Amino acid sequence: MTDLDNERDDLDGHTIDELSDYLDRGRTPLDPSIEGSAGCRIALGSLERLRQISKSLVEVDAAAEAPRSDDWLGGILESIGREARAGRDIPLLPPSPRATLSVTEGAVRGLIRAAGDRSGGLIIGRCRLDGDVTVPGTPITVSIDASVFWGERIVETVDRARETIYSALLKHTELTIASIDITVHDVYFAQVNDQEPDDAGDGSASNEGDVL
């Protein structure tokens, strides 16, 4: 099975490229196979937020700097498609002993990505839930890869994202969160400065492996 086949399975027969084209058309004409898919709706929400954030990113002056690779964007798009799949069922406390309630892992990952994007100053790259989410009370570690915008204080930005994500998980799930580990891999320019910093490099600063 190819990566494209896996992506179609994750998004109920659709791909990230197809969803991106659907957004380009303003979600018209309405496609029931997309709008009726929970995975597709999660991916669409992530794509819309990513587009809004990307509008603020600018290329560093090509005459002074080497062109910046867009691999980071491709990586985020791949993560959105992969993380939108249903995954494991996460149990919720039912209102009745005869009822069974659960939320999909994909929905929780979408919740985490939305909360991180909403916190401001960074872009969520990849999100993973480590631990057995199917067993209530099991300690779960949320592992996140992220990029921050130039000019943001990394520690403060990460702390703000962590608090926002934790609040969202506390409100919408019954997971036992052991920790939320956010690893910052890159720094990107979010606005044009009158004077470029001497240490701007290629427009990104790698902090891979440093969990803040």
mmCIF file with all atom_site columns, C-alpha atoms in Angstrom:
data_model
loop_
_atom_site.group_PDB
_atom_site.id
_atom_site.type_symbol
_atom_site.label_atom_id
_atom_site.label_alt_id
_atom_site.label_comp_id
_atom_site.label_asym_id
_atom_site.label_entity_id
_atom_site.label_seq_id
_atom_site.pdbx_PDB_ins_code
_atom_site.Cartn_x
_atom_site.Cartn_y
_atom_site.Cartn_z
_atom_site.occupancy
_atom_site.B_iso_or_equiv
_atom_site.pdbx_formal_charge
_atom_site.auth_seq_id
_atom_site.auth_comp_id
_atom_site.auth_asym_id
_atom_site.auth_atom_id
_atom_site.pdbx_PDB_model_num
ATOM 1   C CA . MET A 1 1   ? 0.000   0.000  0.000  1.00 0.00 ? 1   MET A CA 1
ATOM 2   C CA . THR A 1 2   ? 1.377   3.397  -0.967 1.00 0.00 ? 2   THR A CA 1
ATOM 3   C CA . ASP A 1 3   ? 1.476   6.553  1.188  1.00 0.00 ? 3   ASP A CA 1
ATOM 4   C CA . LEU A 1 4   ? -1.302  7.946  -1.018 1.00 0.00 ? 4   LEU A CA 1
ATOM 5   C CA . ASP A 1 5   ? -3.446  4.896  -0.311 1.00 0.00 ? 5   ASP A CA 1
ATOM 6   C CA . ASN A 1 6   ? -2.839  5.304  3.432  1.00 0.00 ? 6   ASN A CA 1
ATOM 7   C CA . GLU A 1 7   ? -3.775  8.974  3.216  1.00 0.00 ? 7   GLU A CA 1
ATOM 8   C CA . ARG A 1 8   ? -6.995  8.154  1.360  1.00 0.00 ? 8   ARG A CA 1
ATOM 9   C CA . ASP A 1 9   ? -7.885  5.586  4.031  1.00 0.00 ? 9   ASP A CA 1
ATOM 10  C CA . ASP A 1 10  ? -7.232  8.144  6.770  1.00 0.00 ? 10  ASP A CA 1
ATOM 11  C CA . LEU A 1 11  ? -9.415  10.780 5.078  1.00 0.00 ? 11  LEU A CA 1
ATOM 12  C CA . ASP A 1 12  ? -12.291 8.580  3.915  1.00 0.00 ? 12  ASP A CA 1
ATOM 13  C CA . GLY A 1 13  ? -11.094 8.327  0.325  1.00 0.00 ? 13  GLY A CA 1
ATOM 14  C CA . HIS A 1 14  ? -9.712  11.866 0.023  1.00 0.00 ? 14  HIS A CA 1
ATOM 15  C CA . THR A 1 15  ? -6.215  13.353 0.133  1.00 0.00 ? 15  THR A CA 1
ATOM 16  C CA . ILE A 1 16  ? -4.800  16.533 1.650  1.00 0.00 ? 16  ILE A CA 1
ATOM 17  C CA . ASP A 1 17  ? -4.350  17.924 -1.870 1.00 0.00 ? 17  ASP A CA 1
ATOM 18  C CA . GLU A 1 18  ? -8.029  17.322 -2.626 1.00 0.00 ? 18  GLU A CA 1
ATOM 19  C CA . LEU A 1 19  ? -9.054  19.002 0.622  1.00 0.00 ? 19  LEU A CA 1
ATOM 20  C CA . SER A 1 20  ? -6.780  21.941 -0.146 1.00 0.00 ? 20  SER A CA 1
ATOM 21  C CA . ASP A 1 21  ? -8.403  22.323 -3.571 1.00 0.00 ? 21  ASP A CA 1
ATOM 22  C CA . TYR A 1 22  ? -11.812 22.117 -1.898 1.00 0.00 ? 22  TYR A CA 1
ATOM 23  C CA . LEU A 1 23  ? -10.841 25.026 0.353  1.00 0.00 ? 23  LEU A CA 1
ATOM 24  C CA . ASP A 1 24  ? -9.589  26.962 -2.688 1.00 0.00 ? 24  ASP A CA 1
ATOM 25  C CA . ARG A 1 25  ? -13.106 26.670 -4.113 1.00 0.00 ? 25  ARG A CA 1
ATOM 26  C CA . GLY A 1 26  ? -14.611 28.037 -0.914 1.00 0.00 ? 26  GLY A CA 1
ATOM 27  C CA . ARG A 1 27  ? -15.995 24.577 -0.051 1.00 0.00 ? 27  ARG A CA 1
ATOM 28  C CA . THR A 1 28  ? -18.384 24.877 -2.998 1.00 0.00 ? 28  THR A CA 1
ATOM 29  C CA . PRO A 1 29  ? -20.087 23.019 -4.447 1.00 0.00 ? 29  PRO A CA 1
ATOM 30  C CA . LEU A 1 30  ? -20.722 21.268 -1.142 1.00 0.00 ? 30  LEU A CA 1
ATOM 31  C CA . ASP A 1 31  ? -19.178 17.793 -1.118 1.00 0.00 ? 31  ASP A CA 1
ATOM 32  C CA . PRO A 1 32  ? -21.126 15.505 1.252  1.00 0.00 ? 32  PRO A CA 1
ATOM 33  C CA . SER A 1 33  ? -18.345 12.908 1.221  1.00 0.00 ? 33  SER A CA 1
ATOM 34  C CA . ILE A 1 34  ? -15.989 15.538 2.672  1.00 0.00 ? 34  ILE A CA 1
ATOM 35  C CA . GLU A 1 35  ? -18.375 17.412 4.953  1.00 0.00 ? 35  GLU A CA 1
ATOM 36  C CA . GLY A 1 36  ? -19.750 14.131 6.272  1.00 0.00 ? 36  GLY A CA 1
ATOM 37  C CA . SER A 1 37  ? -16.306 12.823 7.216  1.00 0.00 ? 37  SER A CA 1
ATOM 38  C CA . ALA A 1 38  ? -15.063 13.604 10.727 1.00 0.00 ? 38  ALA A CA 1
ATOM 39  C CA . GLY A 1 39  ? -11.463 13.107 9.604  1.00 0.00 ? 39  GLY A CA 1
ATOM 40  C CA . CYS A 1 40  ? -11.892 15.470 6.663  1.00 0.00 ? 40  CYS A CA 1
ATOM 41  C CA . ARG A 1 41  ? -13.512 18.137 8.836  1.00 0.00 ? 41  ARG A CA 1
ATOM 42  C CA . ILE A 1 42  ? -10.637 17.936 11.319 1.00 0.00 ? 42  ILE A CA 1
ATOM 43  C CA . ALA A 1 43  ? -8.126  18.238 8.476  1.00 0.00 ? 43  ALA A CA 1
ATOM 44  C CA . LEU A 1 44  ? -10.043 21.147 6.904  1.00 0.00 ? 44  LEU A CA 1
ATOM 45  C CA . GLY A 1 45  ? -9.993  23.039 10.187 1.00 0.00 ? 45  GLY A CA 1
ATOM 46  C CA . SER A 1 46  ? -6.251  22.501 10.511 1.00 0.00 ? 46  SER A CA 1
ATOM 47  C CA . LEU A 1 47  ? -5.659  23.569 6.903  1.00 0.00 ? 47  LEU A CA 1
ATOM 48  C CA . GLU A 1 48  ? -7.701  26.756 7.356  1.00 0.00 ? 48  GLU A CA 1
ATOM 49  C CA . ARG A 1 49  ? -5.732  27.743 10.473 1.00 0.00 ? 49  ARG A CA 1
ATOM 50  C CA . LEU A 1 50  ? -2.448  26.920 8.765  1.00 0.00 ? 50  LEU A CA 1
ATOM 51  C CA . ARG A 1 51  ? -3.372  29.143 5.828  1.00 0.00 ? 51  ARG A CA 1
ATOM 52  C CA . GLN A 1 52  ? -4.184  32.044 8.132  1.00 0.00 ? 52  GLN A CA 1
ATOM 53  C CA . ILE A 1 53  ? -0.889  31.646 9.958  1.00 0.00 ? 53  ILE A CA 1
ATOM 54  C CA . SER A 1 54  ? 1.096   31.226 6.734  1.00 0.00 ? 54  SER A CA 1
ATOM 55  C CA . LYS A 1 55  ? -0.145  34.572 5.429  1.00 0.00 ? 55  LYS A CA 1
ATOM 56  C CA . SER A 1 56  ? 1.961   36.299 8.084  1.00 0.00 ? 56  SER A CA 1
ATOM 57  C CA . LEU A 1 57  ? 5.146   34.460 7.113  1.00 0.00 ? 57  LEU A CA 1
ATOM 58  C CA . VAL A 1 58  ? 7.449   36.266 4.704  1.00 0.00 ? 58  VAL A CA 1
ATOM 59  C CA . GLU A 1 59  ? 10.493  35.225 2.750  1.00 0.00 ? 59  GLU A CA 1
ATOM 60  C CA . VAL A 1 60  ? 13.824  36.662 3.858  1.00 0.00 ? 60  VAL A CA 1
ATOM 61  C CA . ASP A 1 61  ? 15.362  39.003 1.247  1.00 0.00 ? 61  ASP A CA 1
ATOM 62  C CA . ALA A 1 62  ? 16.630  36.667 -1.457 1.00 0.00 ? 62  ALA A CA 1
ATOM 63  C CA . ALA A 1 63  ? 19.474  39.009 -2.309 1.00 0.00 ? 63  ALA A CA 1
ATOM 64  C CA . ALA A 1 64  ? 20.881  38.702 1.196  1.00 0.00 ? 64  ALA A CA 1
ATOM 65  C CA . GLU A 1 65  ? 19.758  35.270 2.282  1.00 0.00 ? 65  GLU A CA 1
ATOM 66  C CA . ALA A 1 66  ? 19.499  31.803 0.804  1.00 0.00 ? 66  ALA A CA 1
ATOM 67  C CA . PRO A 1 67  ? 15.944  30.832 -0.162 1.00 0.00 ? 67  PRO A CA 1
ATOM 68  C CA . ARG A 1 68  ? 14.112  29.146 2.669  1.00 0.00 ? 68  ARG A CA 1
ATOM 69  C CA . SER A 1 69  ? 13.011  25.563 2.170  1.00 0.00 ? 69  SER A CA 1
ATOM 70  C CA . ASP A 1 70  ? 9.286   24.893 2.270  1.00 0.00 ? 70  ASP A CA 1
ATOM 71  C CA . ASP A 1 71  ? 9.876   21.365 3.562  1.00 0.00 ? 71  ASP A CA 1
ATOM 72  C CA . TRP A 1 72  ? 8.447   22.451 6.922  1.00 0.00 ? 72  TRP A CA 1
ATOM 73  C CA . LEU A 1 73  ? 5.091   23.220 5.293  1.00 0.00 ? 73  LEU A CA 1
ATOM 74  C CA . GLY A 1 74  ? 5.017   19.880 3.515  1.00 0.00 ? 74  GLY A CA 1
ATOM 75  C CA . GLY A 1 75  ? 5.774   18.179 6.819  1.00 0.00 ? 75  GLY A CA 1
ATOM 76  C CA . ILE A 1 76  ? 2.885   19.956 8.528  1.00 0.00 ? 76  ILE A CA 1
ATOM 77  C CA . LEU A 1 77  ? 0.499   18.990 5.719  1.00 0.00 ? 77  LEU A CA 1
ATOM 78  C CA . GLU A 1 78  ? 1.572   15.362 6.006  1.00 0.00 ? 78  GLU A CA 1
ATOM 79  C CA . SER A 1 79  ? 1.042   15.476 9.770  1.00 0.00 ? 79  SER A CA 1
ATOM 80  C CA . ILE A 1 80  ? -2.433  16.988 9.359  1.00 0.00 ? 80  ILE A CA 1
ATOM 81  C CA . GLY A 1 81  ? -3.483  14.159 7.047  1.00 0.00 ? 81  GLY A CA 1
ATOM 82  C CA . ARG A 1 82  ? -1.958  11.468 9.241  1.00 0.00 ? 82  ARG A CA 1
ATOM 83  C CA . GLU A 1 83  ? -3.280  12.834 12.540 1.00 0.00 ? 83  GLU A CA 1
ATOM 84  C CA . ALA A 1 84  ? -6.836  13.361 11.236 1.00 0.00 ? 84  ALA A CA 1
ATOM 85  C CA . ARG A 1 85  ? -7.439  9.603  11.076 1.00 0.00 ? 85  ARG A CA 1
ATOM 86  C CA . ALA A 1 86  ? -9.673  8.215  13.795 1.00 0.00 ? 86  ALA A CA 1
ATOM 87  C CA . GLY A 1 87  ? -7.004  6.164  15.559 1.00 0.00 ? 87  GLY A CA 1
ATOM 88  C CA . ARG A 1 88  ? -7.765  4.733  18.982 1.00 0.00 ? 88  ARG A CA 1
ATOM 89  C CA . ASP A 1 89  ? -11.051 5.234  20.839 1.00 0.00 ? 89  ASP A CA 1
ATOM 90  C CA . ILE A 1 90  ? -10.587 7.250  24.043 1.00 0.00 ? 90  ILE A CA 1
ATOM 91  C CA . PRO A 1 91  ? -13.294 6.408  26.601 1.00 0.00 ? 91  PRO A CA 1
ATOM 92  C CA . LEU A 1 92  ? -15.401 9.083  28.289 1.00 0.00 ? 92  LEU A CA 1
ATOM 93  C CA . LEU A 1 93  ? -17.392 8.708  31.489 1.00 0.00 ? 93  LEU A CA 1
ATOM 94  C CA . PRO A 1 94  ? -20.927 7.717  30.363 1.00 0.00 ? 94  PRO A CA 1
ATOM 95  C CA . PRO A 1 95  ? -24.043 9.259  31.929 1.00 0.00 ? 95  PRO A CA 1
ATOM 96  C CA . SER A 1 96  ? -25.470 5.768  32.425 1.00 0.00 ? 96  SER A CA 1
ATOM 97  C CA . PRO A 1 97  ? -23.866 2.368  33.187 1.00 0.00 ? 97  PRO A CA 1
ATOM 98  C CA . ARG A 1 98  ? -25.560 1.033  30.058 1.00 0.00 ? 98  ARG A CA 1
ATOM 99  C CA . ALA A 1 99  ? -24.074 3.729  27.825 1.00 0.00 ? 99  ALA A CA 1
ATOM 100 C CA . THR A 1 100 ? -20.667 3.786  26.197 1.00 0.00 ? 100 THR A CA 1
ATOM 101 C CA . LEU A 1 101 ? -19.043 7.046  25.175 1.00 0.00 ? 101 LEU A CA 1
ATOM 102 C CA . SER A 1 102 ? -15.726 7.686  23.497 1.00 0.00 ? 102 SER A CA 1
ATOM 103 C CA . VAL A 1 103 ? -13.863 10.262 21.442 1.00 0.00 ? 103 VAL A CA 1
ATOM 104 C CA . THR A 1 104 ? -11.450 9.356  18.671 1.00 0.00 ? 104 THR A CA 1
ATOM 105 C CA . GLU A 1 105 ? -7.733  9.934  18.956 1.00 0.00 ? 105 GLU A CA 1
ATOM 106 C CA . GLY A 1 106 ? -7.899  11.946 15.732 1.00 0.00 ? 106 GLY A CA 1
ATOM 107 C CA . ALA A 1 107 ? -10.420 14.328 17.269 1.00 0.00 ? 107 ALA A CA 1
ATOM 108 C CA . VAL A 1 108 ? -8.171  14.854 20.305 1.00 0.00 ? 108 VAL A CA 1
ATOM 109 C CA . ARG A 1 109 ? -5.142  15.498 18.109 1.00 0.00 ? 109 ARG A CA 1
ATOM 110 C CA . GLY A 1 110 ? -7.220  18.030 16.183 1.00 0.00 ? 110 GLY A CA 1
ATOM 111 C CA . LEU A 1 111 ? -8.192  19.639 19.497 1.00 0.00 ? 111 LEU A CA 1
ATOM 112 C CA . ILE A 1 112 ? -4.530  19.878 20.508 1.00 0.00 ? 112 ILE A CA 1
ATOM 113 C CA . ARG A 1 113 ? -3.507  21.374 17.167 1.00 0.00 ? 113 ARG A CA 1
ATOM 114 C CA . ALA A 1 114 ? -6.334  23.934 17.317 1.00 0.00 ? 114 ALA A CA 1
ATOM 115 C CA . ALA A 1 115 ? -5.423  24.945 20.883 1.00 0.00 ? 115 ALA A CA 1
ATOM 116 C CA . GLY A 1 116 ? -1.743  25.281 19.997 1.00 0.00 ? 116 GLY A CA 1
ATOM 117 C CA . ASP A 1 117 ? -2.505  27.401 16.946 1.00 0.00 ? 117 ASP A CA 1
ATOM 118 C CA . ARG A 1 118 ? -4.875  29.546 19.001 1.00 0.00 ? 118 ARG A CA 1
ATOM 119 C CA . SER A 1 119 ? -2.239  30.243 21.658 1.00 0.00 ? 119 SER A CA 1
ATOM 120 C CA . GLY A 1 120 ? -0.286  32.332 19.128 1.00 0.00 ? 120 GLY A CA 1
ATOM 121 C CA . GLY A 1 121 ? 3.368   32.652 18.212 1.00 0.00 ? 121 GLY A CA 1
ATOM 122 C CA . LEU A 1 122 ? 3.958   29.129 16.951 1.00 0.00 ? 122 LEU A CA 1
ATOM 123 C CA . ILE A 1 123 ? 2.897   26.493 14.435 1.00 0.00 ? 123 ILE A CA 1
ATOM 124 C CA . ILE A 1 124 ? 2.209   22.921 15.513 1.00 0.00 ? 124 ILE A CA 1
ATOM 125 C CA . GLY A 1 125 ? 4.121   20.516 13.298 1.00 0.00 ? 125 GLY A CA 1
ATOM 126 C CA . ARG A 1 126 ? 3.411   17.064 14.706 1.00 0.00 ? 126 ARG A CA 1
ATOM 127 C CA . CYS A 1 127 ? 1.379   15.816 17.658 1.00 0.00 ? 127 CYS A CA 1
ATOM 128 C CA . ARG A 1 128 ? 1.472   12.419 19.329 1.00 0.00 ? 128 ARG A CA 1
ATOM 129 C CA . LEU A 1 129 ? -0.298  10.865 22.337 1.00 0.00 ? 129 LEU A CA 1
ATOM 130 C CA . ASP A 1 130 ? 2.103   8.518  24.138 1.00 0.00 ? 130 ASP A CA 1
ATOM 131 C CA . GLY A 1 131 ? 0.496   5.967  26.437 1.00 0.00 ? 131 GLY A CA 1
ATOM 132 C CA . ASP A 1 132 ? -2.523  3.676  26.378 1.00 0.00 ? 132 ASP A CA 1
ATOM 133 C CA . VAL A 1 133 ? -5.354  6.159  25.865 1.00 0.00 ? 133 VAL A CA 1
ATOM 134 C CA . THR A 1 134 ? -7.878  3.295  25.803 1.00 0.00 ? 134 THR A CA 1
ATOM 135 C CA . VAL A 1 135 ? -7.433  2.641  29.539 1.00 0.00 ? 135 VAL A CA 1
ATOM 136 C CA . PRO A 1 136 ? -8.904  5.363  31.797 1.00 0.00 ? 136 PRO A CA 1
ATOM 137 C CA . GLY A 1 137 ? -6.414  6.813  34.270 1.00 0.00 ? 137 GLY A CA 1
ATOM 138 C CA . THR A 1 138 ? -3.321  5.830  32.301 1.00 0.00 ? 138 THR A CA 1
ATOM 139 C CA . PRO A 1 139 ? -0.750  8.673  32.379 1.00 0.00 ? 139 PRO A CA 1
ATOM 140 C CA . ILE A 1 140 ? -0.512  10.183 28.893 1.00 0.00 ? 140 ILE A CA 1
ATOM 141 C CA . THR A 1 141 ? 2.334   12.274 27.525 1.00 0.00 ? 141 THR A CA 1
ATOM 142 C CA . VAL A 1 142 ? 1.483   14.715 24.740 1.00 0.00 ? 142 VAL A CA 1
ATOM 143 C CA . SER A 1 143 ? 4.521   15.089 22.463 1.00 0.00 ? 143 SER A CA 1
ATOM 144 C CA . ILE A 1 144 ? 4.519   18.056 20.084 1.00 0.00 ? 144 ILE A CA 1
ATOM 145 C CA . ASP A 1 145 ? 6.948   19.351 17.464 1.00 0.00 ? 145 ASP A CA 1
ATOM 146 C CA . ALA A 1 146 ? 6.590   23.067 16.747 1.00 0.00 ? 146 ALA A CA 1
ATOM 147 C CA . SER A 1 147 ? 8.092   26.095 15.015 1.00 0.00 ? 147 SER A CA 1
ATOM 148 C CA . VAL A 1 148 ? 7.966   29.588 16.528 1.00 0.00 ? 148 VAL A CA 1
ATOM 149 C CA . PHE A 1 149 ? 7.870   32.984 14.843 1.00 0.00 ? 149 PHE A CA 1
ATOM 150 C CA . TRP A 1 150 ? 10.876  35.285 14.897 1.00 0.00 ? 150 TRP A CA 1
ATOM 151 C CA . GLY A 1 151 ? 10.637  37.791 17.733 1.00 0.00 ? 151 GLY A CA 1
ATOM 152 C CA . GLU A 1 152 ? 8.652   35.512 20.036 1.00 0.00 ? 152 GLU A CA 1
ATOM 153 C CA . ARG A 1 153 ? 10.170  34.557 23.388 1.00 0.00 ? 153 ARG A CA 1
ATOM 154 C CA . ILE A 1 154 ? 10.454  30.811 22.973 1.00 0.00 ? 154 ILE A CA 1
ATOM 155 C CA . VAL A 1 155 ? 10.018  29.785 26.609 1.00 0.00 ? 155 VAL A CA 1
ATOM 156 C CA . GLU A 1 156 ? 7.038   32.093 27.137 1.00 0.00 ? 156 GLU A CA 1
ATOM 157 C CA . THR A 1 157 ? 5.449   31.040 23.830 1.00 0.00 ? 157 THR A CA 1
ATOM 158 C CA . VAL A 1 158 ? 5.841   27.350 24.642 1.00 0.00 ? 158 VAL A CA 1
ATOM 159 C CA . ASP A 1 159 ? 4.512   27.818 28.183 1.00 0.00 ? 159 ASP A CA 1
ATOM 160 C CA . ARG A 1 160 ? 1.479   29.674 26.810 1.00 0.00 ? 160 ARG A CA 1
ATOM 161 C CA . ALA A 1 161 ? 0.812   26.906 24.278 1.00 0.00 ? 161 ALA A CA 1
ATOM 162 C CA . ARG A 1 162 ? 1.213   24.242 26.941 1.00 0.00 ? 162 ARG A CA 1
ATOM 163 C CA . GLU A 1 163 ? -1.291  25.960 29.233 1.00 0.00 ? 163 GLU A CA 1
ATOM 164 C CA . THR A 1 164 ? -3.800  26.459 26.394 1.00 0.00 ? 164 THR A CA 1
ATOM 165 C CA . ILE A 1 165 ? -3.515  22.836 25.279 1.00 0.00 ? 165 ILE A CA 1
ATOM 166 C CA . TYR A 1 166 ? -3.816  21.512 28.831 1.00 0.00 ? 166 TYR A CA 1
ATOM 167 C CA . SER A 1 167 ? -6.930  23.619 29.451 1.00 0.00 ? 167 SER A CA 1
ATOM 168 C CA . ALA A 1 168 ? -8.528  22.308 26.242 1.00 0.00 ? 168 ALA A CA 1
ATOM 169 C CA . LEU A 1 169 ? -7.755  18.693 27.140 1.00 0.00 ? 169 LEU A CA 1
ATOM 170 C CA . LEU A 1 170 ? -9.049  19.183 30.680 1.00 0.00 ? 170 LEU A CA 1
ATOM 171 C CA . LYS A 1 171 ? -12.292 20.667 29.347 1.00 0.00 ? 171 LYS A CA 1
ATOM 172 C CA . HIS A 1 172 ? -13.029 18.237 26.530 1.00 0.00 ? 172 HIS A CA 1
ATOM 173 C CA . THR A 1 173 ? -11.439 14.916 27.578 1.00 0.00 ? 173 THR A CA 1
ATOM 174 C CA . GLU A 1 174 ? -10.900 12.785 30.668 1.00 0.00 ? 174 GLU A CA 1
ATOM 175 C CA . LEU A 1 175 ? -7.294  11.932 29.863 1.00 0.00 ? 175 LEU A CA 1
ATOM 176 C CA . THR A 1 176 ? -4.755  11.854 32.680 1.00 0.00 ? 176 THR A CA 1
ATOM 177 C CA . ILE A 1 177 ? -2.064  14.161 31.309 1.00 0.00 ? 177 ILE A CA 1
ATOM 178 C CA . ALA A 1 178 ? 1.374   13.375 32.734 1.00 0.00 ? 178 ALA A CA 1
ATOM 179 C CA . SER A 1 179 ? 3.145   16.049 30.697 1.00 0.00 ? 179 SER A CA 1
ATOM 180 C CA . ILE A 1 180 ? 2.952   18.125 27.536 1.00 0.00 ? 180 ILE A CA 1
ATOM 181 C CA . ASP A 1 181 ? 6.380   18.082 25.893 1.00 0.00 ? 181 ASP A CA 1
ATOM 182 C CA . ILE A 1 182 ? 6.888   20.706 23.179 1.00 0.00 ? 182 ILE A CA 1
ATOM 183 C CA . THR A 1 183 ? 10.054  20.547 21.087 1.00 0.00 ? 183 THR A CA 1
ATOM 184 C CA . VAL A 1 184 ? 10.907  23.680 19.091 1.00 0.00 ? 184 VAL A CA 1
ATOM 185 C CA . HIS A 1 185 ? 12.711  22.819 15.862 1.00 0.00 ? 185 HIS A CA 1
ATOM 186 C CA . ASP A 1 186 ? 12.705  26.087 13.914 1.00 0.00 ? 186 ASP A CA 1
ATOM 187 C CA . VAL A 1 187 ? 12.181  29.834 14.091 1.00 0.00 ? 187 VAL A CA 1
ATOM 188 C CA . TYR A 1 188 ? 10.489  31.569 11.141 1.00 0.00 ? 188 TYR A CA 1
ATOM 189 C CA . PHE A 1 189 ? 10.023  35.199 10.207 1.00 0.00 ? 189 PHE A CA 1
ATOM 190 C CA . ALA A 1 190 ? 6.450   36.394 10.732 1.00 0.00 ? 190 ALA A CA 1
ATOM 191 C CA . GLN A 1 191 ? 6.918   40.003 9.654  1.00 0.00 ? 191 GLN A CA 1
ATOM 192 C CA . VAL A 1 192 ? 9.380   42.187 7.757  1.00 0.00 ? 192 VAL A CA 1
ATOM 193 C CA . ASN A 1 193 ? 11.821  44.036 10.003 1.00 0.00 ? 193 ASN A CA 1
ATOM 194 C CA . ASP A 1 194 ? 13.390  47.354 9.004  1.00 0.00 ? 194 ASP A CA 1
ATOM 195 C CA . GLN A 1 195 ? 16.765  45.891 9.783  1.00 0.00 ? 195 GLN A CA 1
ATOM 196 C CA . GLU A 1 196 ? 17.457  42.210 9.543  1.00 0.00 ? 196 GLU A CA 1
ATOM 197 C CA . PRO A 1 197 ? 19.221  40.663 12.531 1.00 0.00 ? 197 PRO A CA 1
ATOM 198 C CA . ASP A 1 198 ? 22.836  39.653 12.035 1.00 0.00 ? 198 ASP A CA 1
ATOM 199 C CA . ASP A 1 199 ? 22.167  36.119 13.234 1.00 0.00 ? 199 ASP A CA 1
ATOM 200 C CA . ALA A 1 200 ? 19.095  35.480 11.044 1.00 0.00 ? 200 ALA A CA 1
ATOM 201 C CA . GLY A 1 201 ? 20.898  32.768 9.106  1.00 0.00 ? 201 GLY A CA 1
ATOM 202 C CA . ASP A 1 202 ? 18.556  31.119 6.620  1.00 0.00 ? 202 ASP A CA 1
ATOM 203 C CA . GLY A 1 203 ? 15.432  32.299 8.380  1.00 0.00 ? 203 GLY A CA 1
ATOM 204 C CA . SER A 1 204 ? 15.292  29.385 10.747 1.00 0.00 ? 204 SER A CA 1
ATOM 205 C CA . ALA A 1 205 ? 17.051  28.395 13.937 1.00 0.00 ? 205 ALA A CA 1
ATOM 206 C CA . SER A 1 206 ? 17.211  24.733 14.799 1.00 0.00 ? 206 SER A CA 1
ATOM 207 C CA . ASN A 1 207 ? 16.648  23.718 18.401 1.00 0.00 ? 207 ASN A CA 1
ATOM 208 C CA . GLU A 1 208 ? 15.976  20.086 17.624 1.00 0.00 ? 208 GLU A CA 1
ATOM 209 C CA . GLY A 1 209 ? 15.987  17.904 20.676 1.00 0.00 ? 209 GLY A CA 1
ATOM 210 C CA . ASP A 1 210 ? 15.509  20.722 23.179 1.00 0.00 ? 210 ASP A CA 1
ATOM 211 C CA . VAL A 1 211 ? 12.275  20.195 25.057 1.00 0.00 ? 211 VAL A CA 1
ATOM 212 C CA . LEU A 1 212 ? 11.241  23.449 26.682 1.00 0.00 ? 212 LEU A CA 1
#
